[in-house]
PDB file of C-alpha atoms in Angstrom:
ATOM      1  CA  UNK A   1       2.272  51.192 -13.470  1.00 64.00           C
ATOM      2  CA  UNK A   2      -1.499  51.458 -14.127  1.00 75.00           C
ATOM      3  CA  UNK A   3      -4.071  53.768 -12.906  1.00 89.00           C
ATOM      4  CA  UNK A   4      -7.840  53.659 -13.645  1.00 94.00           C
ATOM      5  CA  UNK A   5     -10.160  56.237 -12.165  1.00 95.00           C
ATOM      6  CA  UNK A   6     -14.338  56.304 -12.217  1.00 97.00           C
ATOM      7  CA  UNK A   7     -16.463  58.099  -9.881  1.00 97.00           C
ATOM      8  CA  UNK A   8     -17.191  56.590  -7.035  1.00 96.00           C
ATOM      9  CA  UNK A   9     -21.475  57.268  -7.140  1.00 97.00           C
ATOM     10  CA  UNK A  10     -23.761  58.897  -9.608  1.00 97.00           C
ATOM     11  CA  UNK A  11     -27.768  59.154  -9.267  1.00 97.00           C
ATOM     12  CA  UNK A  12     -30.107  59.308 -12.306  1.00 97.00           C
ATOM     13  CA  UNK A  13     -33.638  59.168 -12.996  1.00 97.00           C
ATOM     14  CA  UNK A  14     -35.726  56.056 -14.093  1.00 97.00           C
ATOM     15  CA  UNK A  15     -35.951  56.955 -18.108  1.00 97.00           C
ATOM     16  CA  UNK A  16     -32.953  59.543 -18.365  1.00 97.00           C
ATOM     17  CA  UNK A  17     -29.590  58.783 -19.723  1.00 97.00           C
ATOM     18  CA  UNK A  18     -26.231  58.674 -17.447  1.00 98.00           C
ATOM     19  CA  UNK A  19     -22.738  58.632 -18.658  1.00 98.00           C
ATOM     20  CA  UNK A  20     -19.705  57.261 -16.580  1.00 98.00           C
ATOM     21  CA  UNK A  21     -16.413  58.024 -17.484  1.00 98.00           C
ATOM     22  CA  UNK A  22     -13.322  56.355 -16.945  1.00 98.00           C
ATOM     23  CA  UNK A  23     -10.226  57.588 -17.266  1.00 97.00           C
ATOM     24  CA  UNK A  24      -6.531  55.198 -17.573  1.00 95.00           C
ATOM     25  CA  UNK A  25      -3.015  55.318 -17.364  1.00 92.00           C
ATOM     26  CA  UNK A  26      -1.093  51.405 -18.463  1.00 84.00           C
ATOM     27  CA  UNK A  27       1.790  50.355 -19.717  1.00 80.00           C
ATOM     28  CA  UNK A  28       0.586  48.980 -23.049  1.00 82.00           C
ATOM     29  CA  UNK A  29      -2.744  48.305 -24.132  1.00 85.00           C
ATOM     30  CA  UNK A  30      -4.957  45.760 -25.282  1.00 83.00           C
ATOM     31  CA  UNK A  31      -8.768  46.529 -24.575  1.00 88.00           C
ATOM     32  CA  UNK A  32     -10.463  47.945 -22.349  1.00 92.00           C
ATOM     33  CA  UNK A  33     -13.548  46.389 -20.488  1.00 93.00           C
ATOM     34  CA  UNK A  34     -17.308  47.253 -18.865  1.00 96.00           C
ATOM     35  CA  UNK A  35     -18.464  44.934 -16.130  1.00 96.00           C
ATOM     36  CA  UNK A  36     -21.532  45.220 -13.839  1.00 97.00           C
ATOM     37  CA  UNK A  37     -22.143  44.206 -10.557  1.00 97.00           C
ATOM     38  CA  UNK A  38     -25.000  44.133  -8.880  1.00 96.00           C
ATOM     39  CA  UNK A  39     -25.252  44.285  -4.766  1.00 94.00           C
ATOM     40  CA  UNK A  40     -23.696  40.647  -3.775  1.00 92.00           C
ATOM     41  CA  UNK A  41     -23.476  38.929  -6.834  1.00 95.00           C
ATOM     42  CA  UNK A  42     -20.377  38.341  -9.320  1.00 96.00           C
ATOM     43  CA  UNK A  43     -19.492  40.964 -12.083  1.00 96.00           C
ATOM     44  CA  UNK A  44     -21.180  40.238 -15.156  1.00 95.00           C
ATOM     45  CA  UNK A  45     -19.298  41.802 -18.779  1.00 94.00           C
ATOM     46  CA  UNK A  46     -20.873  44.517 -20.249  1.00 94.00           C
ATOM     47  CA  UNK A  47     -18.861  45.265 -23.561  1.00 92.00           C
ATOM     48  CA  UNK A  48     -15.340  45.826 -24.985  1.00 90.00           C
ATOM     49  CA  UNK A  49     -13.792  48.351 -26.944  1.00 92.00           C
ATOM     50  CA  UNK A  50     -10.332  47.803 -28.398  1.00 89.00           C
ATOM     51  CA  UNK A  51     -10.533  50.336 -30.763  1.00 91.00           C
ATOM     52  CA  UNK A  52     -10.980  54.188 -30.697  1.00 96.00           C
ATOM     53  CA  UNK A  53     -15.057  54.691 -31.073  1.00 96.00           C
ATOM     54  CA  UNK A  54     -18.313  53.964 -30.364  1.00 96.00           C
ATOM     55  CA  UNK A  55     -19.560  50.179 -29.645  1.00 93.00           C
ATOM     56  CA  UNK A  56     -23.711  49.527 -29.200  1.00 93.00           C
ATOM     57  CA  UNK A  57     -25.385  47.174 -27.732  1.00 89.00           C
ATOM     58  CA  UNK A  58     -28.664  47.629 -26.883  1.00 93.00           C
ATOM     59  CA  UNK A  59     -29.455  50.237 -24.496  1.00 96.00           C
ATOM     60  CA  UNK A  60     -25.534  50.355 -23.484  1.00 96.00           C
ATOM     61  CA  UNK A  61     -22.763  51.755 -25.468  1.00 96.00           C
ATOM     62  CA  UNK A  62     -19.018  52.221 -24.680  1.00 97.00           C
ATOM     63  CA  UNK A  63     -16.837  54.292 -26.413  1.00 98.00           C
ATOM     64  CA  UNK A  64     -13.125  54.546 -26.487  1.00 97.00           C
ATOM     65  CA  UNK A  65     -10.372  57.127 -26.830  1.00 97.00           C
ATOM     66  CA  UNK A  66      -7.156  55.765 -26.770  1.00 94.00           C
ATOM     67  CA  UNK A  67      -4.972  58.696 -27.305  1.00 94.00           C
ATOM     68  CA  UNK A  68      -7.419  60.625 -24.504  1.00 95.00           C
ATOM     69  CA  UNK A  69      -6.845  57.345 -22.255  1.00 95.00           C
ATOM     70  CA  UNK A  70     -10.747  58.026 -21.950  1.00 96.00           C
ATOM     71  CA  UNK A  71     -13.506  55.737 -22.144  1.00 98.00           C
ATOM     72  CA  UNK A  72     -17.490  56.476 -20.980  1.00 98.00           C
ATOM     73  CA  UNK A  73     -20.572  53.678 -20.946  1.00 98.00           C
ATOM     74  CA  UNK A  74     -23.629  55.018 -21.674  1.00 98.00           C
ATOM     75  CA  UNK A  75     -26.842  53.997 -20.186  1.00 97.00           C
ATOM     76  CA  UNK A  76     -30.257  55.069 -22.314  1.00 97.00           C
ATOM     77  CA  UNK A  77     -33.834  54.525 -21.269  1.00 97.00           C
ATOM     78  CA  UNK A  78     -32.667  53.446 -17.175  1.00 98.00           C
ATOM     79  CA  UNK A  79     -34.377  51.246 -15.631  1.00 97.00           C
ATOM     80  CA  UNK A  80     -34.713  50.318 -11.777  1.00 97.00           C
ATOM     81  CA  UNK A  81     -32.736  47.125 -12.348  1.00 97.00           C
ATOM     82  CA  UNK A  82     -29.965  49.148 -13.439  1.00 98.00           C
ATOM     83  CA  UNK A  83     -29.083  50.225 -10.160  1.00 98.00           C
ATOM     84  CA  UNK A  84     -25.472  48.521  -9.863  1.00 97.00           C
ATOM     85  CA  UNK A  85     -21.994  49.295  -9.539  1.00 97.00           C
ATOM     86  CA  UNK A  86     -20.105  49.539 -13.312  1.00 98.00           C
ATOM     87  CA  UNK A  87     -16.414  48.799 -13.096  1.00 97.00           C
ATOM     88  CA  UNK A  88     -14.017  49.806 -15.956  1.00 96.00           C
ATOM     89  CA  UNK A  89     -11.317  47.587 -16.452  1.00 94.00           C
ATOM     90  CA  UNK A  90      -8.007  47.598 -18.531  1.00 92.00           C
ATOM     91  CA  UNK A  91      -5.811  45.099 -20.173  1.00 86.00           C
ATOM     92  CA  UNK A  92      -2.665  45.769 -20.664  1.00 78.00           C
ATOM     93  CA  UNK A  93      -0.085  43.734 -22.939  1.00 68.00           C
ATOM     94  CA  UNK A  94       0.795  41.350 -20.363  1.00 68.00           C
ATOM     95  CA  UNK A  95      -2.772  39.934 -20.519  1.00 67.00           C
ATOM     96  CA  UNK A  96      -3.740  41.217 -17.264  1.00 78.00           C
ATOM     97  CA  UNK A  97      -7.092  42.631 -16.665  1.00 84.00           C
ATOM     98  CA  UNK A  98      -6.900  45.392 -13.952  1.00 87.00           C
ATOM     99  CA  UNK A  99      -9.937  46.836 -12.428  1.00 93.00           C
ATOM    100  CA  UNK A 100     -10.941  50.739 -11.865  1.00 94.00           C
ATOM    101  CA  UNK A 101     -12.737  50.832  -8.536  1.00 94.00           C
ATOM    102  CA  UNK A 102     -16.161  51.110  -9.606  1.00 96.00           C
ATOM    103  CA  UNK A 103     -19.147  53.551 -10.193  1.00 97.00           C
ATOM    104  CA  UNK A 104     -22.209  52.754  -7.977  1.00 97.00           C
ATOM    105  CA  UNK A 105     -25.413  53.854  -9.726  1.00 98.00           C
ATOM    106  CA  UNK A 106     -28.273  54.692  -8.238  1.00 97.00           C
ATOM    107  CA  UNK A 107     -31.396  54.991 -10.672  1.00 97.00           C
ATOM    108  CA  UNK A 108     -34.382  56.593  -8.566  1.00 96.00           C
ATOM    109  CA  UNK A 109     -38.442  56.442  -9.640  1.00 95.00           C
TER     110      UNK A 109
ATOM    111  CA  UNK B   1     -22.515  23.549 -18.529  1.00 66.00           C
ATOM    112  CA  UNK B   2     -21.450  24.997 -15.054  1.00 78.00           C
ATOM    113  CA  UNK B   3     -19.054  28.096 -15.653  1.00 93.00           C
ATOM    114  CA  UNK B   4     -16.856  29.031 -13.100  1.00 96.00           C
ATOM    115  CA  UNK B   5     -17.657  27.192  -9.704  1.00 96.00           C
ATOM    116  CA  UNK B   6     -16.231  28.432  -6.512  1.00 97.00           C
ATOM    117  CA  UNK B   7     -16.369  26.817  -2.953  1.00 96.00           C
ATOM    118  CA  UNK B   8     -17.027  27.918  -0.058  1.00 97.00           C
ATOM    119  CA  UNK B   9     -19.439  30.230  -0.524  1.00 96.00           C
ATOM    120  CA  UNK B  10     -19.179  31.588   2.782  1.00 97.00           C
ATOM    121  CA  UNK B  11     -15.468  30.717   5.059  1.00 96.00           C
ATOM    122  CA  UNK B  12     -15.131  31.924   8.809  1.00 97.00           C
ATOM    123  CA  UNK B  13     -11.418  31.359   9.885  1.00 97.00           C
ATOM    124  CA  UNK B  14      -9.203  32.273  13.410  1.00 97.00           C
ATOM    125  CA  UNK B  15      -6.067  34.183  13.043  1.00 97.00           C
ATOM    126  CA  UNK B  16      -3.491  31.943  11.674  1.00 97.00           C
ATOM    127  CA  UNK B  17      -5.623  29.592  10.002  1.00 97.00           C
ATOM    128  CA  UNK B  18      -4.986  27.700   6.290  1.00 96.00           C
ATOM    129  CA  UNK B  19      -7.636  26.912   4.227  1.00 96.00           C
ATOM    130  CA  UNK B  20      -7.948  27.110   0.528  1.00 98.00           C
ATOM    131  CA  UNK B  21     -10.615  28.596  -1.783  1.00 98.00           C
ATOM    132  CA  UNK B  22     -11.358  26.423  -4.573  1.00 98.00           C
ATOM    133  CA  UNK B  23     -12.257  27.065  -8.017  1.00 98.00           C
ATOM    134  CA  UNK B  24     -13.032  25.142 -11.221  1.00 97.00           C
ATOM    135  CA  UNK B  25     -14.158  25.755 -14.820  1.00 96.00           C
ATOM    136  CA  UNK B  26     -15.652  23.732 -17.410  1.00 94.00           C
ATOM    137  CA  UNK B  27     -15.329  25.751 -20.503  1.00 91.00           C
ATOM    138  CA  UNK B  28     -11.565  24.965 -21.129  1.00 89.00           C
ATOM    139  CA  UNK B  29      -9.965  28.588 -21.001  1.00 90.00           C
ATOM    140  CA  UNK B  30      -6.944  28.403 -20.462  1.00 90.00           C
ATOM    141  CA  UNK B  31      -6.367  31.649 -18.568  1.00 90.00           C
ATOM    142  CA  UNK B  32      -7.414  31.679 -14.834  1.00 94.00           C
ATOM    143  CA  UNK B  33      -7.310  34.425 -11.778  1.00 95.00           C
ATOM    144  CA  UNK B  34      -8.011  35.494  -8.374  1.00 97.00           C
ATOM    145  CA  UNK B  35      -9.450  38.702  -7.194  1.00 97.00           C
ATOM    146  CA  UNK B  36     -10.007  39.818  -3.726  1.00 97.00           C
ATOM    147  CA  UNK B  37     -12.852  43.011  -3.485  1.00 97.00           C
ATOM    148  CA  UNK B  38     -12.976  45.121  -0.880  1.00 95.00           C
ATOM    149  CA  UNK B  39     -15.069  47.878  -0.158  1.00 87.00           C
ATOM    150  CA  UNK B  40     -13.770  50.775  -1.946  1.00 83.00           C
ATOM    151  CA  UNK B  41     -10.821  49.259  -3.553  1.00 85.00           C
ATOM    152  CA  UNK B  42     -12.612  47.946  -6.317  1.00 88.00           C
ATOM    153  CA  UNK B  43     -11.484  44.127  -7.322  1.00 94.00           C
ATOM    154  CA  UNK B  44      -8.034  43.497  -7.212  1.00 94.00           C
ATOM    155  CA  UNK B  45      -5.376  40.853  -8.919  1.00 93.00           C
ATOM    156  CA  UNK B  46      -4.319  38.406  -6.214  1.00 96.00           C
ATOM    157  CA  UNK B  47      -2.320  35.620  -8.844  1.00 96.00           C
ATOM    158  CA  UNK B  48      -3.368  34.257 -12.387  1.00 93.00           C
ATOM    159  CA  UNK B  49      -2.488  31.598 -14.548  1.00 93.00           C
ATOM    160  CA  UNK B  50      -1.987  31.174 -18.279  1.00 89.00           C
ATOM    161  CA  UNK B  51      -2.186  27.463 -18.550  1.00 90.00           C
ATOM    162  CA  UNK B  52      -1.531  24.441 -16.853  1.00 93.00           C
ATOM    163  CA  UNK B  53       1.460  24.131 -14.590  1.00 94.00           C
ATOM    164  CA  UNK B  54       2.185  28.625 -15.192  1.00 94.00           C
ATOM    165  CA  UNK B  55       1.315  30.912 -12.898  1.00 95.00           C
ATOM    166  CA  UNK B  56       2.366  34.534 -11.995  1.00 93.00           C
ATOM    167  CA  UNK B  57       1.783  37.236  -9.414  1.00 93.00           C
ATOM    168  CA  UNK B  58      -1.000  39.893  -9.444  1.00 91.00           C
ATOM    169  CA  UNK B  59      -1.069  43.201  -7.410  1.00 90.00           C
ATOM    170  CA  UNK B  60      -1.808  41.617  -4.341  1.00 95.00           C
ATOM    171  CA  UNK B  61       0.120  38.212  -4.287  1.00 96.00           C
ATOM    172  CA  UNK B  62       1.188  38.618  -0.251  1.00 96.00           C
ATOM    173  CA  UNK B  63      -0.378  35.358   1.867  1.00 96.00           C
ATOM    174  CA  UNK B  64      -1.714  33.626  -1.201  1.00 97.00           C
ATOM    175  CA  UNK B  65      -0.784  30.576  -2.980  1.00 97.00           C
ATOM    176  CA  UNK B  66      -2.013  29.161  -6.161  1.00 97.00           C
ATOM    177  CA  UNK B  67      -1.306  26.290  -8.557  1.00 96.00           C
ATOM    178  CA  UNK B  68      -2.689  25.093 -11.568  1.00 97.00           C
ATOM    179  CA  UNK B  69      -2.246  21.483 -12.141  1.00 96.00           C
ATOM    180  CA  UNK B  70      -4.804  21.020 -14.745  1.00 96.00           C
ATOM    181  CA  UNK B  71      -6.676  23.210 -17.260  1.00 94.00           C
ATOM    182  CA  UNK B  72      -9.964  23.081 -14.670  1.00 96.00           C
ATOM    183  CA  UNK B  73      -8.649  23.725 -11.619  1.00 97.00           C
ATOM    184  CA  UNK B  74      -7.196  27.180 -10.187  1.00 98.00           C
ATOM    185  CA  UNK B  75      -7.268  26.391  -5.929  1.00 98.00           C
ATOM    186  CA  UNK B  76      -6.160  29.662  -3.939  1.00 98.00           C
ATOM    187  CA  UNK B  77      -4.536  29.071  -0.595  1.00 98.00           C
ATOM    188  CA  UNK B  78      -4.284  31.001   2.473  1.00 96.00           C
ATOM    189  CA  UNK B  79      -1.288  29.283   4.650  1.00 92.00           C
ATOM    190  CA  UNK B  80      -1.793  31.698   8.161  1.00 96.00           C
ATOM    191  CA  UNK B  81      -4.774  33.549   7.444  1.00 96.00           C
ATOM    192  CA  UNK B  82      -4.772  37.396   8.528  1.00 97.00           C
ATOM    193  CA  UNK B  83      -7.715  39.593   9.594  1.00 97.00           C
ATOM    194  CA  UNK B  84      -6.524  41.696   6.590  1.00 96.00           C
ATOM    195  CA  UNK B  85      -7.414  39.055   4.232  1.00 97.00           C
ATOM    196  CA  UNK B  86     -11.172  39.602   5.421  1.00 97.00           C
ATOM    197  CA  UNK B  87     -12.924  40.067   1.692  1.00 97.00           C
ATOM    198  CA  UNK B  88     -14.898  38.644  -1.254  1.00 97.00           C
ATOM    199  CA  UNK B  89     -12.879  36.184  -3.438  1.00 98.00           C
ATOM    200  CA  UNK B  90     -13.940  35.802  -7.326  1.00 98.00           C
ATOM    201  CA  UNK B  91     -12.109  33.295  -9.529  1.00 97.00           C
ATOM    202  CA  UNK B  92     -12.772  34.365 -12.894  1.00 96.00           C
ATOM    203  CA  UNK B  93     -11.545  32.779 -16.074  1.00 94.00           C
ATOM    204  CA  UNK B  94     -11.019  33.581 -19.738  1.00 89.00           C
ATOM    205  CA  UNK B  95     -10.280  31.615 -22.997  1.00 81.00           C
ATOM    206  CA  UNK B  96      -6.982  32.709 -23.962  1.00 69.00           C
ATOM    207  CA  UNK B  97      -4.355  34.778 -23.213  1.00 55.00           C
ATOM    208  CA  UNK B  98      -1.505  36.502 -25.491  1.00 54.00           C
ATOM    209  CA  UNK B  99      -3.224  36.534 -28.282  1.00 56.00           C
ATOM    210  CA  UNK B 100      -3.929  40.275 -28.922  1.00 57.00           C
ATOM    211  CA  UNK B 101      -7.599  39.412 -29.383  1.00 62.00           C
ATOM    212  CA  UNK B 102      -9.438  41.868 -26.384  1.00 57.00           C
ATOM    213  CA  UNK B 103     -12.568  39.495 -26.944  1.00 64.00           C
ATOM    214  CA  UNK B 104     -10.846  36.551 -25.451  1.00 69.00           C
ATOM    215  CA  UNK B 105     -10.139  38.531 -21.892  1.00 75.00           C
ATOM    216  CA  UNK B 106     -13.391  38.702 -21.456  1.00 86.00           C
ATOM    217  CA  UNK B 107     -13.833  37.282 -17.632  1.00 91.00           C
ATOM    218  CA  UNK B 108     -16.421  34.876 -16.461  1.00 93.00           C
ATOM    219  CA  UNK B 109     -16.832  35.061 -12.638  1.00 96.00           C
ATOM    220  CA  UNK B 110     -17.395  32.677  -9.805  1.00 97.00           C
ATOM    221  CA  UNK B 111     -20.851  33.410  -7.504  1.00 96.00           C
ATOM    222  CA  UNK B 112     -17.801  34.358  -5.056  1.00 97.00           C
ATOM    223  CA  UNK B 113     -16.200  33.121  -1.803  1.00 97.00           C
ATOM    224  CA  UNK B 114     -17.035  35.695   1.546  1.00 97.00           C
ATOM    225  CA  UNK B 115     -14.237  35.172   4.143  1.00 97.00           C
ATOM    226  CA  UNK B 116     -13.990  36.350   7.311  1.00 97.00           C
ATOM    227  CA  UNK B 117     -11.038  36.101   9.003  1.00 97.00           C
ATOM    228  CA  UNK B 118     -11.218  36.630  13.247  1.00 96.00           C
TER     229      UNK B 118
END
């Protein structure tokens, strides 16, 4: 079976840096995924990692351990419109993409 | 270029209801699916589809129909809807699946379908 765990809410400040880890359990493996989701609208993708590491883009980075079954996003410079849920999602070698339950963030002034 | 289109946007059904939940997409990915979200069990896999004429279960397949009969269209069906089945519905597609290559999982998402089931 699978299992994917995130906390369920974290706070920051407008400016600061947050980190949200994810942690997984799948039969097989074939990437693992960052979504957000902002309050009523559809998840939007965030970034991949399919190999052990750190990916950038931007302000957001993901990185990957797959031997850990750990992966973290990590959110510089926060801004107020980053306020959103961030779900961590894993596909496994059946091509199935199966979603953690999600981290709301909260980014205060 | 449209994306992923979904219809209804918003569904209010009685107990024992059918209706279905449509979805299209114009980007010709061949790999289609159905979530359900509900509040805190995160998005979960209802049925998905490799290609035309294949589909398969998800985690929650229970109530739910699907076919695909062309590449565009993924339609979900509820035969007797449930109050249980009260929850957001995303269709989300992707370009290709079974290929090994993570970059072509990545989803694009419907605007969503809010039912609410009495």
């Amino acid at each position: 079976g699978q299992n994917i765990d995130q906390p369920t809410e974290m706070t920051a400040t407008e400016g600061a840096i947050v980190q949200i880890n994810c942690t997984y359990q799948t039969s097989g493996f074939n990437g693992l995924f960052w979504y957000q989701q902002h309050a009523g609208e559809a998840p939007t993708f965030l970034s991949y990692n399919v190999l052990d590491g750190l990916e950038e883009k931007g302000r957001f980075s993901s990185f990957l351990s797959r031997s850990k079954g750990y992966s973290y996003l990590l959110l510089k410079e926060l801004q107020m419109k980053d306020s959103a849920s961030y779900l961590c999602a894993v596909s496994s070698n059946t091509d199935k993409l199966i979603f953690g339950t999600g981290t709301r963030l909260q980014v205060f002034p | 270029n449209a994306g992923v289109t979904q219809t209804p946007k918003f569904q209010v059904l009685k107990t024992g209801q059918s209706m279905t939940l449509q979805c299209a997409q114009d980007m010709n990915h061949e790999y289609m699916s159905w979530y359900r979200q509900d509040p805190g069990m995160g998005l979960r896999l209802i049925h998905y589809s490799v290609g035309a004429g294949i589909t398969d279960q998800g985690e929650v397949p229970n109530g739910y129909n699907v076919s695909r009969s062309t590449t565009e269209d993924f339609p979900l069906r509820l035969l007797s809807a449930a109050p249980s089945q009260t929850s957001v519905y995303f269709c989300a597609s992707n370009l290709r699946s079974g290929t090994g290559l993570a970059g072509a999982n990545v989803l694009t998402f419907g605007a969503g379908s809010r039912l609410t089931v009495l």
